[in-house]
Coordinates of C-alpha atoms and ligand atoms in Angstrom, one line a residue:
M12 CA -30.4 44.2 4.0
K13 CA -31.1 44.6 8.0
L14 CA -31.7 41.3 9.4
A15 CA -32.1 40.4 13.2
I16 CA -31.8 36.7 14.1
R17 CA -33.0 35.8 17.9
G18 CA -31.0 32.9 19.5
D19 CA -28.5 32.0 21.9
L20 CA -25.3 33.8 21.0
L21 CA -21.9 32.0 21.3
D22 CA -18.4 33.1 20.2
F23 CA -15.0 34.0 21.3
S24 CA -13.5 37.3 22.1
A25 CA -10.1 35.9 22.8
T26 CA -8.2 32.7 23.2
P27 CA -9.7 30.4 26.0
T28 CA -7.1 29.0 28.6
W29 CA -5.8 25.7 27.2
G30 CA -7.1 22.8 29.7
S31 CA -9.6 25.0 31.5
T32 CA -13.4 25.0 31.5
A33 CA -13.5 28.6 32.6
L34 CA -15.3 31.1 30.6
D35 CA -12.1 33.2 29.7
G36 CA -12.5 34.4 26.0
V37 CA -15.9 32.9 25.7
R38 CA -18.6 35.4 24.7
W39 CA -22.1 34.1 26.0
R40 CA -25.1 36.1 25.0
P41 CA -28.3 33.9 25.8
D42 CA -31.6 35.1 24.1
H43 CA -30.3 38.0 22.2
W44 CA -30.9 39.4 18.8
L45 CA -27.8 39.3 16.3
L46 CA -27.9 42.2 14.0
V47 CA -26.5 41.8 10.5
E48 CA -26.6 44.9 8.4
Q49 CA -25.3 45.0 4.6
G50 CA -24.2 41.4 5.1
R51 CA -21.8 42.5 8.1
I52 CA -22.4 41.9 11.9
A53 CA -23.7 45.1 13.3
G54 CA -24.0 44.3 17.1
A55 CA -26.7 42.6 19.3
L56 CA -29.5 43.3 21.5
P57 CA -31.1 41.5 24.5
G58 CA -34.2 39.3 23.3
E59 CA -36.7 41.8 25.3
Q60 CA -35.3 44.7 23.2
P61 CA -36.0 43.8 19.6
P62 CA -34.6 46.3 17.0
G63 CA -37.1 48.6 15.0
E64 CA -39.5 47.7 12.4
D65 CA -37.2 48.4 9.8
W66 CA -35.3 45.1 10.7
Q67 CA -36.5 41.9 9.0
R68 CA -36.6 39.6 12.1
E69 CA -36.2 36.0 12.3
D70 CA -36.8 33.9 15.4
Q71 CA -34.4 31.1 16.2
S72 CA -35.1 31.3 20.0
G73 CA -33.9 28.3 22.0
R74 CA -31.2 27.4 19.3
L75 CA -27.5 28.1 19.4
L76 CA -26.3 31.0 17.1
M77 CA -22.6 30.5 16.2
P78 CA -20.2 31.8 13.5
G79 CA -19.9 29.4 10.8
F80 CA -17.1 26.8 11.2
I81 CA -13.8 27.2 9.1
D82 CA -12.7 23.8 8.1
T83 CA -9.0 24.4 7.2
H84 CA -8.3 21.1 5.2
V85 CA -10.6 19.3 3.0
H86 CA -10.7 17.9 -0.4
C87 CA -13.5 18.7 -2.8
P88 CA -13.3 15.8 -5.0
Q89 CA -13.2 13.2 -2.4
I90 CA -16.9 13.0 -1.3
D91 CA -16.9 10.3 -3.8
V92 CA -14.7 8.1 -1.8
I93 CA -15.3 9.1 1.8
A94 CA -15.8 5.9 3.9
S95 CA -13.8 3.6 1.7
Y96 CA -12.5 0.4 3.2
G97 CA -9.5 -1.1 4.4
T98 CA -6.3 1.0 3.6
G99 CA -3.6 3.2 5.0
L100 CA -2.5 6.6 3.7
L101 CA -0.2 5.5 0.4
D102 CA -2.5 2.6 -0.6
W103 CA -5.6 4.9 0.0
L104 CA -4.3 7.4 -2.4
D105 CA -3.7 4.7 -5.3
T106 CA -6.8 2.7 -4.6
Y107 CA -9.5 5.4 -3.9
T108 CA -8.4 8.9 -4.3
F109 CA -6.5 9.0 -7.4
P110 CA -9.1 7.5 -9.6
A111 CA -11.8 9.7 -8.2
E112 CA -9.6 12.8 -8.6
R113 CA -8.8 12.0 -12.3
R114 CA -12.5 12.5 -13.1
F115 CA -12.4 16.1 -12.3
A116 CA -10.6 16.8 -15.7
D117 CA -13.9 17.0 -17.2
P118 CA -15.1 20.4 -16.6
A119 CA -18.8 19.3 -16.2
V120 CA -17.9 16.9 -13.4
A121 CA -15.7 19.5 -11.7
A122 CA -18.6 22.0 -11.8
A123 CA -21.2 19.5 -10.2
G124 CA -18.8 18.3 -7.9
S125 CA -17.9 21.7 -6.5
A126 CA -21.5 22.6 -6.1
L127 CA -22.1 19.3 -4.4
F128 CA -19.3 20.1 -2.1
L129 CA -20.1 23.6 -1.2
D130 CA -23.7 22.9 -0.5
A131 CA -22.6 20.0 1.8
L132 CA -20.3 22.1 3.8
L133 CA -23.2 24.7 4.3
A134 CA -25.5 21.8 5.3
H135 CA -22.9 20.8 7.9
G136 CA -22.5 24.3 9.3
S137 CA -19.2 25.2 7.7
T138 CA -19.0 28.5 6.0
A139 CA -15.3 28.9 5.1
A140 CA -12.7 26.3 4.0
V141 CA -9.2 25.7 2.8
V142 CA -9.8 23.2 0.1
F143 CA -7.8 21.0 -2.3
P144 CA -9.5 20.5 -5.8
T145 CA -7.3 18.2 -8.2
V146 CA -4.3 18.8 -10.5
H147 CA -6.5 20.0 -13.2
K148 CA -7.0 23.8 -13.6
V149 CA -10.5 23.3 -14.5
S150 CA -11.1 21.7 -10.8
A151 CA -9.7 25.0 -9.3
Q152 CA -11.8 27.1 -11.8
A153 CA -14.9 25.3 -11.0
L154 CA -14.3 25.5 -7.2
F155 CA -13.9 29.3 -7.2
E156 CA -16.7 29.9 -9.5
A157 CA -19.1 27.9 -7.2
A158 CA -17.7 29.7 -4.4
T159 CA -18.3 33.0 -5.8
Q160 CA -21.9 32.2 -6.7
R161 CA -22.4 31.4 -3.0
G162 CA -20.4 34.2 -1.7
M163 CA -18.4 31.8 0.4
R164 CA -14.7 32.4 1.7
I165 CA -12.8 29.8 0.0
V166 CA -9.0 29.4 0.0
A167 CA -7.9 26.9 -2.8
G168 CA -5.4 26.3 -5.6
K169 CA -4.6 23.9 -8.4
V170 CA -3.1 20.9 -6.9
L171 CA 0.8 20.6 -7.9
M172 CA 1.9 16.9 -8.5
D173 CA 4.7 16.0 -11.3
R174 CA 5.6 12.6 -10.0
H175 CA 4.3 9.6 -8.2
A176 CA 0.9 10.0 -9.5
P177 CA -0.8 8.1 -12.3
D178 CA -1.4 9.1 -15.7
G179 CA -4.1 11.8 -16.0
L180 CA -3.0 13.3 -12.7
R181 CA 0.3 14.6 -13.4
D182 CA 1.5 18.3 -14.3
D183 CA 4.8 19.6 -15.2
V184 CA 6.8 22.6 -13.9
A185 CA 6.3 25.1 -16.7
G186 CA 2.8 24.1 -17.4
A187 CA 1.8 24.2 -13.6
E188 CA 3.5 27.6 -13.1
A189 CA 1.5 29.1 -16.1
D190 CA -1.7 27.6 -14.8
C191 CA -1.0 28.9 -11.3
E192 CA -0.3 32.4 -12.6
D193 CA -3.6 32.3 -14.7
L194 CA -5.6 31.2 -11.5
I195 CA -4.0 33.8 -9.4
R196 CA -4.7 36.6 -11.8
Q197 CA -8.2 35.6 -12.2
W198 CA -9.3 34.4 -8.7
H199 CA -6.8 35.7 -6.0
G200 CA -8.4 38.4 -3.9
Q201 CA -11.4 38.4 -6.2
G202 CA -14.5 38.5 -4.0
R203 CA -13.9 36.2 -1.1
N204 CA -11.7 34.0 -2.9
A205 CA -7.9 33.5 -2.1
Y206 CA -5.3 31.4 -3.9
A207 CA -3.2 28.9 -2.3
V208 CA -0.1 27.3 -3.7
T209 CA -1.2 23.6 -3.2
V210 CA 1.7 21.1 -3.1
R211 CA -0.1 17.7 -2.7
F212 CA 2.8 16.5 -0.5
A213 CA 6.5 16.5 -0.9
A214 CA 6.5 12.8 -2.4
T215 CA 4.3 13.9 -5.5
S216 CA 6.5 17.0 -6.4
T217 CA 10.1 17.0 -8.0
H218 CA 12.7 19.4 -6.4
E219 CA 12.1 21.6 -9.5
Q220 CA 8.4 22.0 -8.7
L221 CA 8.8 22.7 -5.1
A222 CA 11.3 25.3 -6.0
M223 CA 8.6 26.7 -8.3
A224 CA 6.0 26.7 -5.6
G225 CA 8.4 28.8 -3.5
R226 CA 8.8 31.0 -6.4
L227 CA 5.2 31.7 -6.6
L228 CA 4.9 32.5 -3.1
A229 CA 7.7 34.8 -3.1
R230 CA 6.4 36.5 -6.3
H231 CA 2.9 37.1 -5.0
P232 CA 2.9 38.4 -1.4
G233 CA -0.5 37.4 0.3
L234 CA -0.8 34.0 -1.3
F235 CA -1.7 30.9 0.9
M236 CA 0.1 27.7 0.9
Q237 CA -1.4 24.3 1.7
T238 CA 0.0 20.8 1.8
H239 CA 0.1 17.6 4.0
V240 CA 3.1 16.9 6.5
A241 CA 4.0 14.0 8.5
E242 CA 0.9 12.1 8.6
N243 CA 1.9 8.6 8.5
T244 CA 5.2 6.8 9.5
D245 CA 5.5 5.1 6.0
E246 CA 5.1 8.5 4.4
V247 CA 7.7 9.9 6.4
K248 CA 10.2 7.2 5.6
W249 CA 9.5 7.8 2.0
I250 CA 10.0 11.4 2.1
A251 CA 13.3 10.9 3.9
S252 CA 14.5 8.6 1.1
L253 CA 13.5 11.2 -1.7
F254 CA 15.0 14.0 0.1
P255 CA 18.0 12.8 2.1
E256 CA 19.4 16.5 2.1
A257 CA 16.6 17.5 4.4
R258 CA 16.7 17.4 8.3
S259 CA 13.1 16.5 8.3
Y260 CA 9.9 16.2 6.3
L261 CA 8.8 19.7 7.4
D262 CA 12.4 20.8 6.4
V263 CA 11.6 20.0 2.7
Y264 CA 9.2 22.8 2.6
H265 CA 11.1 25.0 4.6
R266 CA 13.9 24.7 2.4
N267 CA 11.7 25.7 -0.8
G268 CA 10.4 28.9 1.0
L269 CA 6.9 27.2 1.5
L270 CA 6.5 27.9 5.3
G271 CA 5.1 31.4 6.3
E272 CA 2.1 32.7 8.2
R273 CA -0.5 31.8 5.5
S274 CA 0.7 28.1 5.3
V275 CA -1.6 25.4 6.3
L276 CA -0.2 22.0 6.6
A277 CA -2.7 19.1 7.4
H278 CA -1.7 16.5 10.1
G279 CA 1.9 17.1 11.4
I280 CA 1.6 14.0 13.7
W281 CA 5.1 12.7 13.4
L282 CA 7.1 16.0 14.1
D283 CA 9.7 16.7 16.6
T284 CA 10.5 19.6 18.6
H285 CA 12.8 21.2 15.9
D286 CA 9.9 21.0 13.6
R287 CA 7.4 22.4 16.0
A288 CA 9.7 25.4 16.6
L289 CA 9.9 26.0 13.0
L290 CA 6.1 26.1 12.7
R291 CA 6.0 28.6 15.5
D292 CA 8.7 30.7 14.2
S293 CA 7.3 30.9 10.4
G294 CA 3.6 31.4 11.7
A295 CA 2.6 28.2 10.0
Q296 CA -0.5 26.3 11.2
I297 CA -1.1 22.6 11.6
A298 CA -4.7 21.6 10.5
F299 CA -5.6 18.7 13.1
C300 CA -7.8 16.0 11.2
P301 CA -8.9 13.7 13.8
T302 CA -11.5 11.6 11.9
S303 CA -9.1 11.2 9.1
N304 CA -6.2 10.2 11.5
L305 CA -8.3 7.6 13.3
F306 CA -9.8 6.3 10.0
L307 CA -6.6 5.6 8.2
G308 CA -4.7 4.5 11.4
S309 CA -2.2 7.6 10.8
G310 CA -1.6 8.3 14.6
L311 CA -2.4 10.7 17.3
F312 CA -1.6 14.4 17.0
D313 CA 0.0 15.8 20.0
W314 CA -1.7 19.0 20.7
Q315 CA -0.1 19.6 24.1
A316 CA 3.3 19.7 22.4
A317 CA 1.8 22.3 20.0
I318 CA 0.8 24.4 23.0
D319 CA 4.3 23.8 24.8
V320 CA 6.1 24.9 21.7
G321 CA 3.5 27.6 20.8
H322 CA 2.6 26.9 17.0
R323 CA -0.9 27.4 15.9
V324 CA -3.6 24.4 15.7
T325 CA -6.8 24.5 13.6
M326 CA -9.3 21.9 12.9
A327 CA -10.3 20.1 9.7
S328 CA -12.3 17.4 8.4
D329 CA -9.7 15.9 5.7
V330 CA -12.8 14.5 3.8
G331 CA -12.4 11.8 2.3
G332 CA -9.7 10.6 4.5
G333 CA -11.9 12.0 7.1
T334 CA -15.4 10.4 7.8
S335 CA -17.6 13.7 8.1
L336 CA -17.7 17.2 6.9
S337 CA -19.4 17.8 10.4
M338 CA -17.1 19.9 12.6
L339 CA -19.1 18.8 15.6
R340 CA -18.0 15.2 14.8
T341 CA -14.4 16.3 14.0
L342 CA -14.2 18.3 17.5
A343 CA -15.7 15.2 19.3
E344 CA -13.1 12.9 17.8
G345 CA -10.5 15.4 18.5
Y346 CA -11.4 15.1 22.1
K347 CA -10.9 11.4 22.1
V348 CA -7.5 11.6 20.3
Q349 CA -6.3 13.9 22.9
A350 CA -7.7 11.8 25.7
L351 CA -5.6 8.9 24.2
R352 CA -2.7 11.1 24.7
G353 CA -3.5 11.8 28.1
T354 CA -4.8 15.3 27.7
R355 CA -8.2 16.8 27.7
L356 CA -9.6 19.0 25.0
S357 CA -12.2 21.5 26.4
A358 CA -15.1 22.5 24.6
W359 CA -13.8 26.2 24.4
S360 CA -10.5 25.2 23.1
A361 CA -12.0 22.9 20.4
L362 CA -14.6 25.4 19.3
H363 CA -12.2 28.3 19.3
A364 CA -9.8 26.2 17.0
A365 CA -12.7 25.9 14.5
T366 CA -13.8 29.6 14.6
R367 CA -11.9 32.7 15.9
G368 CA -8.8 30.7 16.1
A369 CA -8.8 29.6 12.7
A370 CA -9.5 33.1 11.5
E371 CA -6.5 34.3 13.3
A372 CA -4.2 31.7 12.1
L373 CA -5.3 32.2 8.5
G374 CA -4.9 36.1 8.9
L375 CA -8.8 36.5 8.5
A376 CA -9.9 37.7 11.9
G377 CA -12.1 40.5 11.4
E378 CA -13.8 38.8 8.5
I379 CA -14.7 35.3 9.7
G380 CA -14.9 33.5 12.8
S381 CA -16.7 35.7 15.5
F382 CA -19.4 38.1 15.9
D383 CA -17.1 41.2 16.2
P384 CA -19.0 44.0 14.5
G385 CA -17.8 44.4 11.0
S386 CA -17.3 40.7 10.5
T387 CA -19.0 39.1 7.7
G388 CA -22.5 37.7 8.6
D389 CA -21.5 34.1 8.3
L390 CA -23.6 32.1 10.9
V391 CA -25.2 29.1 11.7
A392 CA -28.4 28.2 13.9
W393 CA -28.1 25.0 15.7
D394 CA -30.5 22.8 17.7
W395 CA -28.9 22.2 21.3
A396 CA -30.0 18.5 20.9
Q397 CA -31.5 16.1 18.3
G398 CA -33.1 12.9 19.3
T399 CA -34.2 11.6 22.8
V400 CA -30.7 10.8 24.3
A401 CA -29.2 14.1 23.4
G402 CA -32.4 15.9 24.5
H403 CA -32.3 14.3 27.8
R404 CA -28.6 15.1 28.2
D405 CA -29.4 18.7 27.3
S406 CA -32.0 18.9 30.0
V407 CA -29.7 17.7 32.6
A408 CA -27.0 20.3 31.5
R409 CA -29.6 23.0 31.5
G410 CA -30.5 22.1 35.1
A411 CA -34.0 20.8 34.3
V412 CA -33.7 17.4 35.6
R413 CA -33.8 17.3 39.5
D414 CA -30.7 15.7 41.4
L415 CA -28.8 15.6 38.2
A416 CA -28.6 19.2 37.4
E417 CA -25.2 20.6 36.2
Q418 CA -26.1 24.2 35.0
S419 CA -22.6 24.7 33.7
L420 CA -22.4 26.1 30.2
H421 CA -19.5 24.1 29.4
A422 CA -21.2 20.8 30.4
R423 CA -23.9 21.8 28.1
V424 CA -21.8 22.9 25.1
F425 CA -19.5 19.8 25.5
A426 CA -22.5 17.4 25.4
W427 CA -23.7 19.4 22.2
I428 CA -20.4 18.7 20.6
T429 CA -20.1 15.2 21.5
L430 CA -23.7 14.0 20.6
G431 CA -24.2 16.5 17.7
D432 CA -23.8 16.5 14.1
E433 CA -25.3 18.0 10.9
R434 CA -28.6 16.9 11.7
N435 CA -28.5 19.8 14.5
V436 CA -28.1 22.4 11.8
A437 CA -31.3 24.5 11.3
A438 CA -30.1 27.0 9.0
T439 CA -26.9 28.5 7.5
W440 CA -26.3 32.2 6.3
V441 CA -23.5 33.5 4.4
A442 CA -22.9 37.3 4.3
G443 CA -26.5 37.5 5.9
R444 CA -28.1 35.5 3.1
P445 CA -29.8 32.3 4.0
L446 CA -28.1 29.6 1.7
W447 CA -29.3 26.4 3.6
R448 CA -32.4 25.7 5.5
R449 CA -33.2 22.2 7.2
P450 CA -36.1 20.8 4.9
A451 CA -39.4 21.0 7.1
Ligands
LIG502 ZN1 -5.7 15.8 3.3

């Protein structure tokens, strides 16, 4: 129950300054022992001062040790359709996503799919996630069971959709409400599971179902809410035609009592200043999904506008619209999206949004996202580089290559983000238990 892991410790003690590569908020402890006792972070010691013989020691020297990443928007059943060709959002749902999701009505498919999905998250260095299963109650059941077996922090809920979806993928208001109540009773606050009222998006729920979702949130303080908002211009026009009474797409959710401090809204590309202020005032967060936004051609999220207004932003893979469960790939694409918008996403702001920043936005700081003492021992050992090019680039950043030496931690970490992916993951622990190791 006493585990000490040696490596280069990197996490955040505070929010880094936007647009700065300075080390404010960055906690960098090269060559340290990270101490995990009874599944929780107990502290750290310099490499030359190992803990006593009663500690089990694991040497990951030369590797980066970070808190596990938090993926704030991802679809469990969509591993089946990741990397599918040729569509924008609305066609993509009809052509690829809905047929794949229909299979999750089968409890055996849902169980196998949940296990595959969670093990894949761990292999990619993510230890916590906010997840969409499908409309079927058994899909949420299977996901919570699989997460419980692994001890992972998962936020999820049965997807609500009672219109504009094919047969086999629609619920109804009364049945959905009863299913949600059952799932909340069984899973919310059980172990590390939390329930999220899960509206797929405004188009696939009737006014009555959206009102029911709001009632669930009002009835059960502490629930999360997850949905999509303003991803694609055709979608935004469709929502405007379905909800002529609403000021904006986001306002549809606001009117139904769905925006609060535990609300996670994916994308948020096509918002205006009123919407952003509403996000800020309600405490809701946007999950920025760059690989999905690029792959489906949805648009370029305006992070600078979020900073200017002051609403929360976290990072998400959005697989299967997104093209990788790797948060490194997600952050690297996030940098490129921001570059196209004329701003630069620092390695620190990116990593913070995928660790401590996400934990704070979800109200889970103190449990996940940092190496603060008392936090759960969810962590990942990363190779700084995999392959010849990344290895050489890392040498330059470490100052080992004459005439090119950079010797800047930001340069090194930024190159790691940009060139790295799941091949860099050496091992993943959840609550101090090693749940994934790279095969030898
Ligand atoms: Zn999504």
